[in-house]
mmCIF file of the N, C-alpha and C atoms, coordinates in Angstrom:
data_MODEL
# 
_entry.id   MODEL 
# 
loop_
_atom_site.group_PDB 
_atom_site.id 
_atom_site.type_symbol 
_atom_site.label_atom_id 
_atom_site.label_alt_id 
_atom_site.label_comp_id 
_atom_site.label_asym_id 
_atom_site.label_entity_id 
_atom_site.label_seq_id 
_atom_site.pdbx_PDB_ins_code 
_atom_site.Cartn_x 
_atom_site.Cartn_y 
_atom_site.Cartn_z 
_atom_site.occupancy 
_atom_site.B_iso_or_equiv 
_atom_site.pdbx_formal_charge 
_atom_site.auth_seq_id 
_atom_site.auth_comp_id 
_atom_site.auth_asym_id 
_atom_site.auth_atom_id 
_atom_site.pdbx_PDB_model_num 
ATOM 1   N N  . UNK A 1 1  ? 11.964 -2.548 -2.281  1.00 0.00 ? 1  UNK A N  1 
ATOM 2   C CA . UNK A 1 1  ? 11.167 -1.795 -1.334  1.00 0.00 ? 1  UNK A CA 1 
ATOM 3   C C  . UNK A 1 1  ? 10.274 -2.742 -0.552  1.00 0.00 ? 1  UNK A C  1 
ATOM 4   N N  . UNK A 1 2  ? 10.194 -2.562 0.719   1.00 0.00 ? 2  UNK A N  1 
ATOM 5   C CA . UNK A 1 2  ? 9.303  -3.403 1.526   1.00 0.00 ? 2  UNK A CA 1 
ATOM 6   C C  . UNK A 1 2  ? 7.843  -3.197 1.116   1.00 0.00 ? 2  UNK A C  1 
ATOM 7   N N  . UNK A 1 3  ? 7.164  -4.280 0.805   1.00 0.00 ? 3  UNK A N  1 
ATOM 8   C CA . UNK A 1 3  ? 5.742  -4.192 0.490   1.00 0.00 ? 3  UNK A CA 1 
ATOM 9   C C  . UNK A 1 3  ? 5.413  -3.751 -0.920  1.00 0.00 ? 3  UNK A C  1 
ATOM 10  N N  . UNK A 1 4  ? 6.379  -3.567 -1.783  1.00 0.00 ? 4  UNK A N  1 
ATOM 11  C CA . UNK A 1 4  ? 6.084  -3.150 -3.152  1.00 0.00 ? 4  UNK A CA 1 
ATOM 12  C C  . UNK A 1 4  ? 7.350  -2.947 -3.954  1.00 0.00 ? 4  UNK A C  1 
ATOM 13  N N  . UNK A 1 5  ? 7.159  -2.623 -5.203  1.00 0.00 ? 5  UNK A N  1 
ATOM 14  C CA . UNK A 1 5  ? 8.300  -2.407 -6.096  1.00 0.00 ? 5  UNK A CA 1 
ATOM 15  C C  . UNK A 1 5  ? 8.480  -0.912 -6.377  1.00 0.00 ? 5  UNK A C  1 
ATOM 16  N N  . UNK A 1 6  ? 9.612  -0.584 -6.933  1.00 0.00 ? 6  UNK A N  1 
ATOM 17  C CA . UNK A 1 6  ? 9.860  0.798  -7.331  1.00 0.00 ? 6  UNK A CA 1 
ATOM 18  C C  . UNK A 1 6  ? 8.877  1.268  -8.388  1.00 0.00 ? 6  UNK A C  1 
ATOM 19  N N  . UNK A 1 7  ? 8.514  0.363  -9.292  1.00 0.00 ? 7  UNK A N  1 
ATOM 20  C CA . UNK A 1 7  ? 7.534  0.695  -10.325 1.00 0.00 ? 7  UNK A CA 1 
ATOM 21  C C  . UNK A 1 7  ? 6.175  1.001  -9.708  1.00 0.00 ? 7  UNK A C  1 
ATOM 22  N N  . UNK A 1 8  ? 5.772  0.199  -8.726  1.00 0.00 ? 8  UNK A N  1 
ATOM 23  C CA . UNK A 1 8  ? 4.486  0.452  -8.061  1.00 0.00 ? 8  UNK A CA 1 
ATOM 24  C C  . UNK A 1 8  ? 4.498  1.799  -7.348  1.00 0.00 ? 8  UNK A C  1 
ATOM 25  N N  . UNK A 1 9  ? 5.603  2.119  -6.709  1.00 0.00 ? 9  UNK A N  1 
ATOM 26  C CA . UNK A 1 9  ? 5.725  3.416  -6.047  1.00 0.00 ? 9  UNK A CA 1 
ATOM 27  C C  . UNK A 1 9  ? 5.647  4.547  -7.065  1.00 0.00 ? 9  UNK A C  1 
ATOM 28  N N  . UNK A 1 10 ? 6.358  4.418  -8.182  1.00 0.00 ? 10 UNK A N  1 
ATOM 29  C CA . UNK A 1 10 ? 6.336  5.447  -9.221  1.00 0.00 ? 10 UNK A CA 1 
ATOM 30  C C  . UNK A 1 10 ? 4.931  5.633  -9.769  1.00 0.00 ? 10 UNK A C  1 
ATOM 31  N N  . UNK A 1 11 ? 4.222  4.538  -9.997  1.00 0.00 ? 11 UNK A N  1 
ATOM 32  C CA . UNK A 1 11 ? 2.849  4.635  -10.506 1.00 0.00 ? 11 UNK A CA 1 
ATOM 33  C C  . UNK A 1 11 ? 1.938  5.333  -9.498  1.00 0.00 ? 11 UNK A C  1 
ATOM 34  N N  . UNK A 1 12 ? 2.089  5.011  -8.221  1.00 0.00 ? 12 UNK A N  1 
ATOM 35  C CA . UNK A 1 12 ? 1.275  5.654  -7.192  1.00 0.00 ? 12 UNK A CA 1 
ATOM 36  C C  . UNK A 1 12 ? 1.574  7.152  -7.118  1.00 0.00 ? 12 UNK A C  1 
ATOM 37  N N  . UNK A 1 13 ? 2.840  7.518  -7.220  1.00 0.00 ? 13 UNK A N  1 
ATOM 38  C CA . UNK A 1 13 ? 3.210  8.937  -7.219  1.00 0.00 ? 13 UNK A CA 1 
ATOM 39  C C  . UNK A 1 13 ? 2.583  9.667  -8.401  1.00 0.00 ? 13 UNK A C  1 
ATOM 40  N N  . UNK A 1 14 ? 2.601  9.038  -9.565  1.00 0.00 ? 14 UNK A N  1 
ATOM 41  C CA . UNK A 1 14 ? 2.009  9.654  -10.760 1.00 0.00 ? 14 UNK A CA 1 
ATOM 42  C C  . UNK A 1 14 ? 0.501  9.844  -10.600 1.00 0.00 ? 14 UNK A C  1 
ATOM 43  N N  . UNK A 1 15 ? -0.163 8.862  -9.978  1.00 0.00 ? 15 UNK A N  1 
ATOM 44  C CA . UNK A 1 15 ? -1.608 8.980  -9.751  1.00 0.00 ? 15 UNK A CA 1 
ATOM 45  C C  . UNK A 1 15 ? -1.927 10.052 -8.700  1.00 0.00 ? 15 UNK A C  1 
ATOM 46  N N  . UNK A 1 16 ? -1.140 10.095 -7.648  1.00 0.00 ? 16 UNK A N  1 
ATOM 47  C CA . UNK A 1 16 ? -1.412 11.009 -6.544  1.00 0.00 ? 16 UNK A CA 1 
ATOM 48  C C  . UNK A 1 16 ? -1.095 12.457 -6.879  1.00 0.00 ? 16 UNK A C  1 
ATOM 49  N N  . UNK A 1 17 ? -0.071 12.646 -7.662  1.00 0.00 ? 17 UNK A N  1 
ATOM 50  C CA . UNK A 1 17 ? 0.368  14.012 -7.987  1.00 0.00 ? 17 UNK A CA 1 
ATOM 51  C C  . UNK A 1 17 ? 0.524  14.115 -9.486  1.00 0.00 ? 17 UNK A C  1 
ATOM 52  N N  . UNK A 1 18 ? -0.523 14.461 -10.159 1.00 0.00 ? 18 UNK A N  1 
ATOM 53  C CA . UNK A 1 18 ? -0.573 14.462 -11.632 1.00 0.00 ? 18 UNK A CA 1 
ATOM 54  C C  . UNK A 1 18 ? 0.517  15.318 -12.278 1.00 0.00 ? 18 UNK A C  1 
ATOM 55  N N  . UNK A 1 19 ? 0.936  16.369 -11.612 1.00 0.00 ? 19 UNK A N  1 
ATOM 56  C CA . UNK A 1 19 ? 1.941  17.253 -12.202 1.00 0.00 ? 19 UNK A CA 1 
ATOM 57  C C  . UNK A 1 19 ? 3.368  16.804 -11.917 1.00 0.00 ? 19 UNK A C  1 
ATOM 58  N N  . UNK A 1 20 ? 3.530  15.764 -11.127 1.00 0.00 ? 20 UNK A N  1 
ATOM 59  C CA . UNK A 1 20 ? 4.851  15.277 -10.764 1.00 0.00 ? 20 UNK A CA 1 
ATOM 60  C C  . UNK A 1 20 ? 5.464  14.503 -11.919 1.00 0.00 ? 20 UNK A C  1 
ATOM 61  N N  . UNK A 1 21 ? 6.680  14.844 -12.255 1.00 0.00 ? 21 UNK A N  1 
ATOM 62  C CA . UNK A 1 21 ? 7.438  14.108 -13.265 1.00 0.00 ? 21 UNK A CA 1 
ATOM 63  C C  . UNK A 1 21 ? 8.301  13.081 -12.541 1.00 0.00 ? 21 UNK A C  1 
ATOM 64  N N  . UNK A 1 22 ? 8.219  11.827 -12.941 1.00 0.00 ? 22 UNK A N  1 
ATOM 65  C CA . UNK A 1 22 ? 8.951  10.744 -12.294 1.00 0.00 ? 22 UNK A CA 1 
ATOM 66  C C  . UNK A 1 22 ? 9.955  10.160 -13.269 1.00 0.00 ? 22 UNK A C  1 
ATOM 67  N N  . UNK A 1 23 ? 11.185 10.009 -12.823 1.00 0.00 ? 23 UNK A N  1 
ATOM 68  C CA . UNK A 1 23 ? 12.218 9.328  -13.601 1.00 0.00 ? 23 UNK A CA 1 
ATOM 69  C C  . UNK A 1 23 ? 12.554 8.057  -12.845 1.00 0.00 ? 23 UNK A C  1 
ATOM 70  N N  . UNK A 1 24 ? 12.290 6.930  -13.472 1.00 0.00 ? 24 UNK A N  1 
ATOM 71  C CA . UNK A 1 24 ? 12.482 5.624  -12.847 1.00 0.00 ? 24 UNK A CA 1 
ATOM 72  C C  . UNK A 1 24 ? 13.718 4.964  -13.444 1.00 0.00 ? 24 UNK A C  1 
ATOM 73  N N  . UNK A 1 25 ? 14.674 4.631  -12.596 1.00 0.00 ? 25 UNK A N  1 
ATOM 74  C CA . UNK A 1 25 ? 15.876 3.914  -13.047 1.00 0.00 ? 25 UNK A CA 1 
ATOM 75  C C  . UNK A 1 25 ? 15.653 2.440  -12.758 1.00 0.00 ? 25 UNK A C  1 
ATOM 76  N N  . UNK A 1 26 ? 15.791 1.614  -13.786 1.00 0.00 ? 26 UNK A N  1 
ATOM 77  C CA . UNK A 1 26 ? 15.507 0.196  -13.625 1.00 0.00 ? 26 UNK A CA 1 
ATOM 78  C C  . UNK A 1 26 ? 16.574 -0.659 -14.295 1.00 0.00 ? 26 UNK A C  1 
ATOM 79  N N  . UNK A 1 27 ? 16.735 -1.844 -13.777 1.00 0.00 ? 27 UNK A N  1 
ATOM 80  C CA . UNK A 1 27 ? 17.712 -2.774 -14.334 1.00 0.00 ? 27 UNK A CA 1 
ATOM 81  C C  . UNK A 1 27 ? 17.186 -3.551 -15.509 1.00 0.00 ? 27 UNK A C  1 
ATOM 82  N N  . UNK A 1 28 ? 15.911 -3.516 -15.764 1.00 0.00 ? 28 UNK A N  1 
ATOM 83  C CA . UNK A 1 28 ? 15.341 -4.252 -16.889 1.00 0.00 ? 28 UNK A CA 1 
ATOM 84  C C  . UNK A 1 28 ? 13.872 -3.949 -17.048 1.00 0.00 ? 28 UNK A C  1 
ATOM 85  N N  . UNK A 1 29 ? 13.560 -2.877 -17.713 1.00 0.00 ? 29 UNK A N  1 
ATOM 86  C CA . UNK A 1 29 ? 12.172 -2.457 -17.862 1.00 0.00 ? 29 UNK A CA 1 
ATOM 87  C C  . UNK A 1 29 ? 11.456 -3.315 -18.896 1.00 0.00 ? 29 UNK A C  1 
ATOM 88  N N  . UNK A 1 30 ? 10.245 -3.695 -18.556 1.00 0.00 ? 30 UNK A N  1 
ATOM 89  C CA . UNK A 1 30 ? 9.388  -4.359 -19.541 1.00 0.00 ? 30 UNK A CA 1 
ATOM 90  C C  . UNK A 1 30 ? 8.946  -3.312 -20.553 1.00 0.00 ? 30 UNK A C  1 
ATOM 91  N N  . UNK A 1 31 ? 8.733  -3.697 -21.793 1.00 0.00 ? 31 UNK A N  1 
ATOM 92  C CA . UNK A 1 31 ? 8.351  -2.714 -22.822 1.00 0.00 ? 31 UNK A CA 1 
ATOM 93  C C  . UNK A 1 31 ? 7.119  -1.893 -22.463 1.00 0.00 ? 31 UNK A C  1 
ATOM 94  N N  . UNK A 1 32 ? 6.154  -2.467 -21.738 1.00 0.00 ? 32 UNK A N  1 
ATOM 95  C CA . UNK A 1 32 ? 4.937  -1.723 -21.412 1.00 0.00 ? 32 UNK A CA 1 
ATOM 96  C C  . UNK A 1 32 ? 5.113  -0.733 -20.270 1.00 0.00 ? 32 UNK A C  1 
ATOM 97  N N  . UNK A 1 33 ? 6.224  -0.774 -19.572 1.00 0.00 ? 33 UNK A N  1 
ATOM 98  C CA . UNK A 1 33 ? 6.451  0.140  -18.454 1.00 0.00 ? 33 UNK A CA 1 
ATOM 99  C C  . UNK A 1 33 ? 6.440  1.585  -18.931 1.00 0.00 ? 33 UNK A C  1 
ATOM 100 N N  . UNK A 1 34 ? 7.048  1.874  -20.058 1.00 0.00 ? 34 UNK A N  1 
ATOM 101 C CA . UNK A 1 34 ? 7.149  3.254  -20.518 1.00 0.00 ? 34 UNK A CA 1 
ATOM 102 C C  . UNK A 1 34 ? 5.804  3.810  -20.953 1.00 0.00 ? 34 UNK A C  1 
ATOM 103 N N  . UNK A 1 35 ? 4.842  2.955  -21.241 1.00 0.00 ? 35 UNK A N  1 
ATOM 104 C CA . UNK A 1 35 ? 3.534  3.421  -21.689 1.00 0.00 ? 35 UNK A CA 1 
ATOM 105 C C  . UNK A 1 35 ? 2.549  3.625  -20.539 1.00 0.00 ? 35 UNK A C  1 
ATOM 106 N N  . UNK A 1 36 ? 2.929  3.294  -19.315 1.00 0.00 ? 36 UNK A N  1 
ATOM 107 C CA . UNK A 1 36 ? 1.988  3.338  -18.193 1.00 0.00 ? 36 UNK A CA 1 
ATOM 108 C C  . UNK A 1 36 ? 1.598  4.745  -17.774 1.00 0.00 ? 36 UNK A C  1 
ATOM 109 N N  . UNK A 1 37 ? 2.484  5.691  -17.920 1.00 0.00 ? 37 UNK A N  1 
ATOM 110 C CA . UNK A 1 37 ? 2.181  7.054  -17.498 1.00 0.00 ? 37 UNK A CA 1 
ATOM 111 C C  . UNK A 1 37 ? 2.938  8.051  -18.354 1.00 0.00 ? 37 UNK A C  1 
ATOM 112 N N  . UNK A 1 38 ? 2.229  9.086  -18.762 1.00 0.00 ? 38 UNK A N  1 
ATOM 113 C CA . UNK A 1 38 ? 2.873  10.120 -19.572 1.00 0.00 ? 38 UNK A CA 1 
ATOM 114 C C  . UNK A 1 38 ? 3.903  10.900 -18.773 1.00 0.00 ? 38 UNK A C  1 
ATOM 115 N N  . UNK A 1 39 ? 3.761  10.922 -17.452 1.00 0.00 ? 39 UNK A N  1 
ATOM 116 C CA . UNK A 1 39 ? 4.689  11.698 -16.622 1.00 0.00 ? 39 UNK A CA 1 
ATOM 117 C C  . UNK A 1 39 ? 5.813  10.844 -16.048 1.00 0.00 ? 39 UNK A C  1 
ATOM 118 N N  . UNK A 1 40 ? 5.906  9.583  -16.472 1.00 0.00 ? 40 UNK A N  1 
ATOM 119 C CA . UNK A 1 40 ? 6.970  8.711  -15.985 1.00 0.00 ? 40 UNK A CA 1 
ATOM 120 C C  . UNK A 1 40 ? 7.925  8.374  -17.125 1.00 0.00 ? 40 UNK A C  1 
ATOM 121 N N  . UNK A 1 41 ? 9.192  8.597  -16.878 1.00 0.00 ? 41 UNK A N  1 
ATOM 122 C CA . UNK A 1 41 ? 10.227 8.232  -17.838 1.00 0.00 ? 41 UNK A CA 1 
ATOM 123 C C  . UNK A 1 41 ? 11.076 7.143  -17.223 1.00 0.00 ? 41 UNK A C  1 
ATOM 124 N N  . UNK A 1 42 ? 11.492 6.194  -18.044 1.00 0.00 ? 42 UNK A N  1 
ATOM 125 C CA . UNK A 1 42 ? 12.270 5.058  -17.564 1.00 0.00 ? 42 UNK A CA 1 
ATOM 126 C C  . UNK A 1 42 ? 13.673 5.128  -18.143 1.00 0.00 ? 42 UNK A C  1 
ATOM 127 N N  . UNK A 1 43 ? 14.670 5.036  -17.280 1.00 0.00 ? 43 UNK A N  1 
ATOM 128 C CA . UNK A 1 43 ? 16.064 4.923  -17.689 1.00 0.00 ? 43 UNK A CA 1 
ATOM 129 C C  . UNK A 1 43 ? 16.510 3.506  -17.343 1.00 0.00 ? 43 UNK A C  1 
ATOM 130 N N  . UNK A 1 44 ? 16.947 2.774  -18.342 1.00 0.00 ? 44 UNK A N  1 
ATOM 131 C CA . UNK A 1 44 ? 17.424 1.424  -18.084 1.00 0.00 ? 44 UNK A CA 1 
ATOM 132 C C  . UNK A 1 44 ? 18.905 1.472  -17.727 1.00 0.00 ? 44 UNK A C  1 
ATOM 133 N N  . UNK A 1 45 ? 19.250 0.785  -16.624 1.00 0.00 ? 45 UNK A N  1 
ATOM 134 C CA . UNK A 1 45 ? 20.645 0.719  -16.177 1.00 0.00 ? 45 UNK A CA 1 
ATOM 135 C C  . UNK A 1 45 ? 21.408 -0.228 -17.074 1.00 0.00 ? 45 UNK A C  1 
ATOM 136 N N  . UNK A 1 46 ? 22.654 0.032  -17.338 1.00 0.00 ? 46 UNK A N  1 
ATOM 137 C CA . UNK A 1 46 ? 23.378 1.244  -16.946 1.00 0.00 ? 46 UNK A CA 1 
ATOM 138 C C  . UNK A 1 46 ? 23.032 2.391  -17.890 1.00 0.00 ? 46 UNK A C  1 
ATOM 139 N N  . UNK A 1 47 ? 22.937 3.583  -17.359 1.00 0.00 ? 47 UNK A N  1 
ATOM 140 C CA . UNK A 1 47 ? 22.697 4.761  -18.183 1.00 0.00 ? 47 UNK A CA 1 
ATOM 141 C C  . UNK A 1 47 ? 23.819 5.755  -17.939 1.00 0.00 ? 47 UNK A C  1 
ATOM 142 N N  . UNK A 1 48 ? 24.027 6.600  -18.917 1.00 0.00 ? 48 UNK A N  1 
ATOM 143 C CA . UNK A 1 48 ? 25.119 7.566  -18.839 1.00 0.00 ? 48 UNK A CA 1 
ATOM 144 C C  . UNK A 1 48 ? 24.662 8.822  -18.090 1.00 0.00 ? 48 UNK A C  1 
ATOM 145 N N  . UNK A 1 49 ? 25.612 9.585  -17.595 1.00 0.00 ? 49 UNK A N  1 
ATOM 146 C CA . UNK A 1 49 ? 25.247 10.873 -16.987 1.00 0.00 ? 49 UNK A CA 1 
ATOM 147 C C  . UNK A 1 49 ? 24.491 11.764 -17.973 1.00 0.00 ? 49 UNK A C  1 
ATOM 148 N N  . UNK A 1 50 ? 24.863 11.696 -19.249 1.00 0.00 ? 50 UNK A N  1 
ATOM 149 C CA . UNK A 1 50 ? 24.163 12.495 -20.257 1.00 0.00 ? 50 UNK A CA 1 
ATOM 150 C C  . UNK A 1 50 ? 22.704 12.066 -20.401 1.00 0.00 ? 50 UNK A C  1 
ATOM 151 N N  . UNK A 1 51 ? 22.445 10.759 -20.344 1.00 0.00 ? 51 UNK A N  1 
ATOM 152 C CA . UNK A 1 51 ? 21.065 10.272 -20.445 1.00 0.00 ? 51 UNK A CA 1 
ATOM 153 C C  . UNK A 1 51 ? 20.244 10.765 -19.252 1.00 0.00 ? 51 UNK A C  1 
ATOM 154 N N  . UNK A 1 52 ? 20.825 10.751 -18.068 1.00 0.00 ? 52 UNK A N  1 
ATOM 155 C CA . UNK A 1 52 ? 20.131 11.255 -16.884 1.00 0.00 ? 52 UNK A CA 1 
ATOM 156 C C  . UNK A 1 52 ? 19.876 12.750 -17.018 1.00 0.00 ? 52 UNK A C  1 
ATOM 157 N N  . UNK A 1 53 ? 20.867 13.485 -17.455 1.00 0.00 ? 53 UNK A N  1 
ATOM 158 C CA . UNK A 1 53 ? 20.707 14.926 -17.644 1.00 0.00 ? 53 UNK A CA 1 
ATOM 159 C C  . UNK A 1 53 ? 19.594 15.219 -18.645 1.00 0.00 ? 53 UNK A C  1 
ATOM 160 N N  . UNK A 1 54 ? 19.560 14.490 -19.745 1.00 0.00 ? 54 UNK A N  1 
ATOM 161 C CA . UNK A 1 54 ? 18.509 14.692 -20.752 1.00 0.00 ? 54 UNK A CA 1 
ATOM 162 C C  . UNK A 1 54 ? 17.127 14.392 -20.178 1.00 0.00 ? 54 UNK A C  1 
ATOM 163 N N  . UNK A 1 55 ? 17.021 13.341 -19.379 1.00 0.00 ? 55 UNK A N  1 
ATOM 164 C CA . UNK A 1 55 ? 15.735 12.996 -18.774 1.00 0.00 ? 55 UNK A CA 1 
ATOM 165 C C  . UNK A 1 55 ? 15.277 14.086 -17.806 1.00 0.00 ? 55 UNK A C  1 
ATOM 166 N N  . UNK A 1 56 ? 16.199 14.605 -17.005 1.00 0.00 ? 56 UNK A N  1 
ATOM 167 C CA . UNK A 1 56 ? 15.856 15.676 -16.059 1.00 0.00 ? 56 UNK A CA 1 
ATOM 168 C C  . UNK A 1 56 ? 15.464 16.943 -16.804 1.00 0.00 ? 56 UNK A C  1 
ATOM 169 N N  . UNK A 1 57 ? 16.225 17.311 -17.819 1.00 0.00 ? 57 UNK A N  1 
ATOM 170 C CA . UNK A 1 57 ? 15.902 18.515 -18.600 1.00 0.00 ? 57 UNK A CA 1 
ATOM 171 C C  . UNK A 1 57 ? 14.539 18.382 -19.269 1.00 0.00 ? 57 UNK A C  1 
ATOM 172 N N  . UNK A 1 58 ? 14.233 17.203 -19.813 1.00 0.00 ? 58 UNK A N  1 
ATOM 173 C CA . UNK A 1 58 ? 12.936 16.981 -20.462 1.00 0.00 ? 58 UNK A CA 1 
ATOM 174 C C  . UNK A 1 58 ? 11.808 17.075 -19.439 1.00 0.00 ? 58 UNK A C  1 
ATOM 175 N N  . UNK A 1 59 ? 12.008 16.521 -18.248 1.00 0.00 ? 59 UNK A N  1 
ATOM 176 C CA . UNK A 1 59 ? 11.001 16.597 -17.201 1.00 0.00 ? 59 UNK A CA 1 
ATOM 177 C C  . UNK A 1 59 ? 10.756 18.044 -16.781 1.00 0.00 ? 59 UNK A C  1 
ATOM 178 N N  . UNK A 1 60 ? 11.812 18.813 -16.669 1.00 0.00 ? 60 UNK A N  1 
ATOM 179 C CA . UNK A 1 60 ? 11.665 20.231 -16.307 1.00 0.00 ? 60 UNK A CA 1 
ATOM 180 C C  . UNK A 1 60 ? 10.946 21.022 -17.408 1.00 0.00 ? 60 UNK A C  1 
ATOM 181 N N  . UNK A 1 61 ? 11.244 20.710 -18.664 1.00 0.00 ? 61 UNK A N  1 
ATOM 182 C CA . UNK A 1 61 ? 10.556 21.371 -19.772 1.00 0.00 ? 61 UNK A CA 1 
ATOM 183 C C  . UNK A 1 61 ? 9.060  21.042 -19.761 1.00 0.00 ? 61 UNK A C  1 
ATOM 184 N N  . UNK A 1 62 ? 8.729  19.760 -19.574 1.00 0.00 ? 62 UNK A N  1 
ATOM 185 C CA . UNK A 1 62 ? 7.320  19.347 -19.537 1.00 0.00 ? 62 UNK A CA 1 
ATOM 186 C C  . UNK A 1 62 ? 6.605  20.040 -18.371 1.00 0.00 ? 62 UNK A C  1 
ATOM 187 N N  . UNK A 1 63 ? 7.272  20.122 -17.262 1.00 0.00 ? 63 UNK A N  1 
ATOM 188 C CA . UNK A 1 63 ? 6.679  20.767 -16.081 1.00 0.00 ? 63 UNK A CA 1 
ATOM 189 C C  . UNK A 1 63 ? 6.411  22.252 -16.351 1.00 0.00 ? 63 UNK A C  1 
ATOM 190 N N  . UNK A 1 64 ? 7.349  22.915 -17.016 1.00 0.00 ? 64 UNK A N  1 
ATOM 191 C CA . UNK A 1 64 ? 7.189  24.343 -17.317 1.00 0.00 ? 64 UNK A CA 1 
ATOM 192 C C  . UNK A 1 64 ? 6.076  24.595 -18.322 1.00 0.00 ? 64 UNK A C  1 
ATOM 193 N N  . UNK A 1 65 ? 5.804  23.621 -19.187 1.00 0.00 ? 65 UNK A N  1 
ATOM 194 C CA . UNK A 1 65 ? 4.762  23.776 -20.216 1.00 0.00 ? 65 UNK A CA 1 
ATOM 195 C C  . UNK A 1 65 ? 3.360  23.616 -19.655 1.00 0.00 ? 65 UNK A C  1 
ATOM 196 N N  . UNK A 1 66 ? 3.224  23.057 -18.483 1.00 0.00 ? 66 UNK A N  1 
ATOM 197 C CA . UNK A 1 66 ? 1.897  22.823 -17.895 1.00 0.00 ? 66 UNK A CA 1 
ATOM 198 C C  . UNK A 1 66 ? 1.327  24.050 -17.252 1.00 0.00 ? 66 UNK A C  1 
# 
């Protein structure tokens, strides 16, 4: 991304919209990335369609619980 990384964008989205669930797909997440935000989930590439589906379903469940 011009001027920043995908992680920086995801973090800004989480700060700006507290109820927004973010799923970040990354080629190599640092271990601390997953702890940065409760509303951000990280999928490390390559991931399966099932892993993506599970992440989306979990995000929708968390959103419905709020």
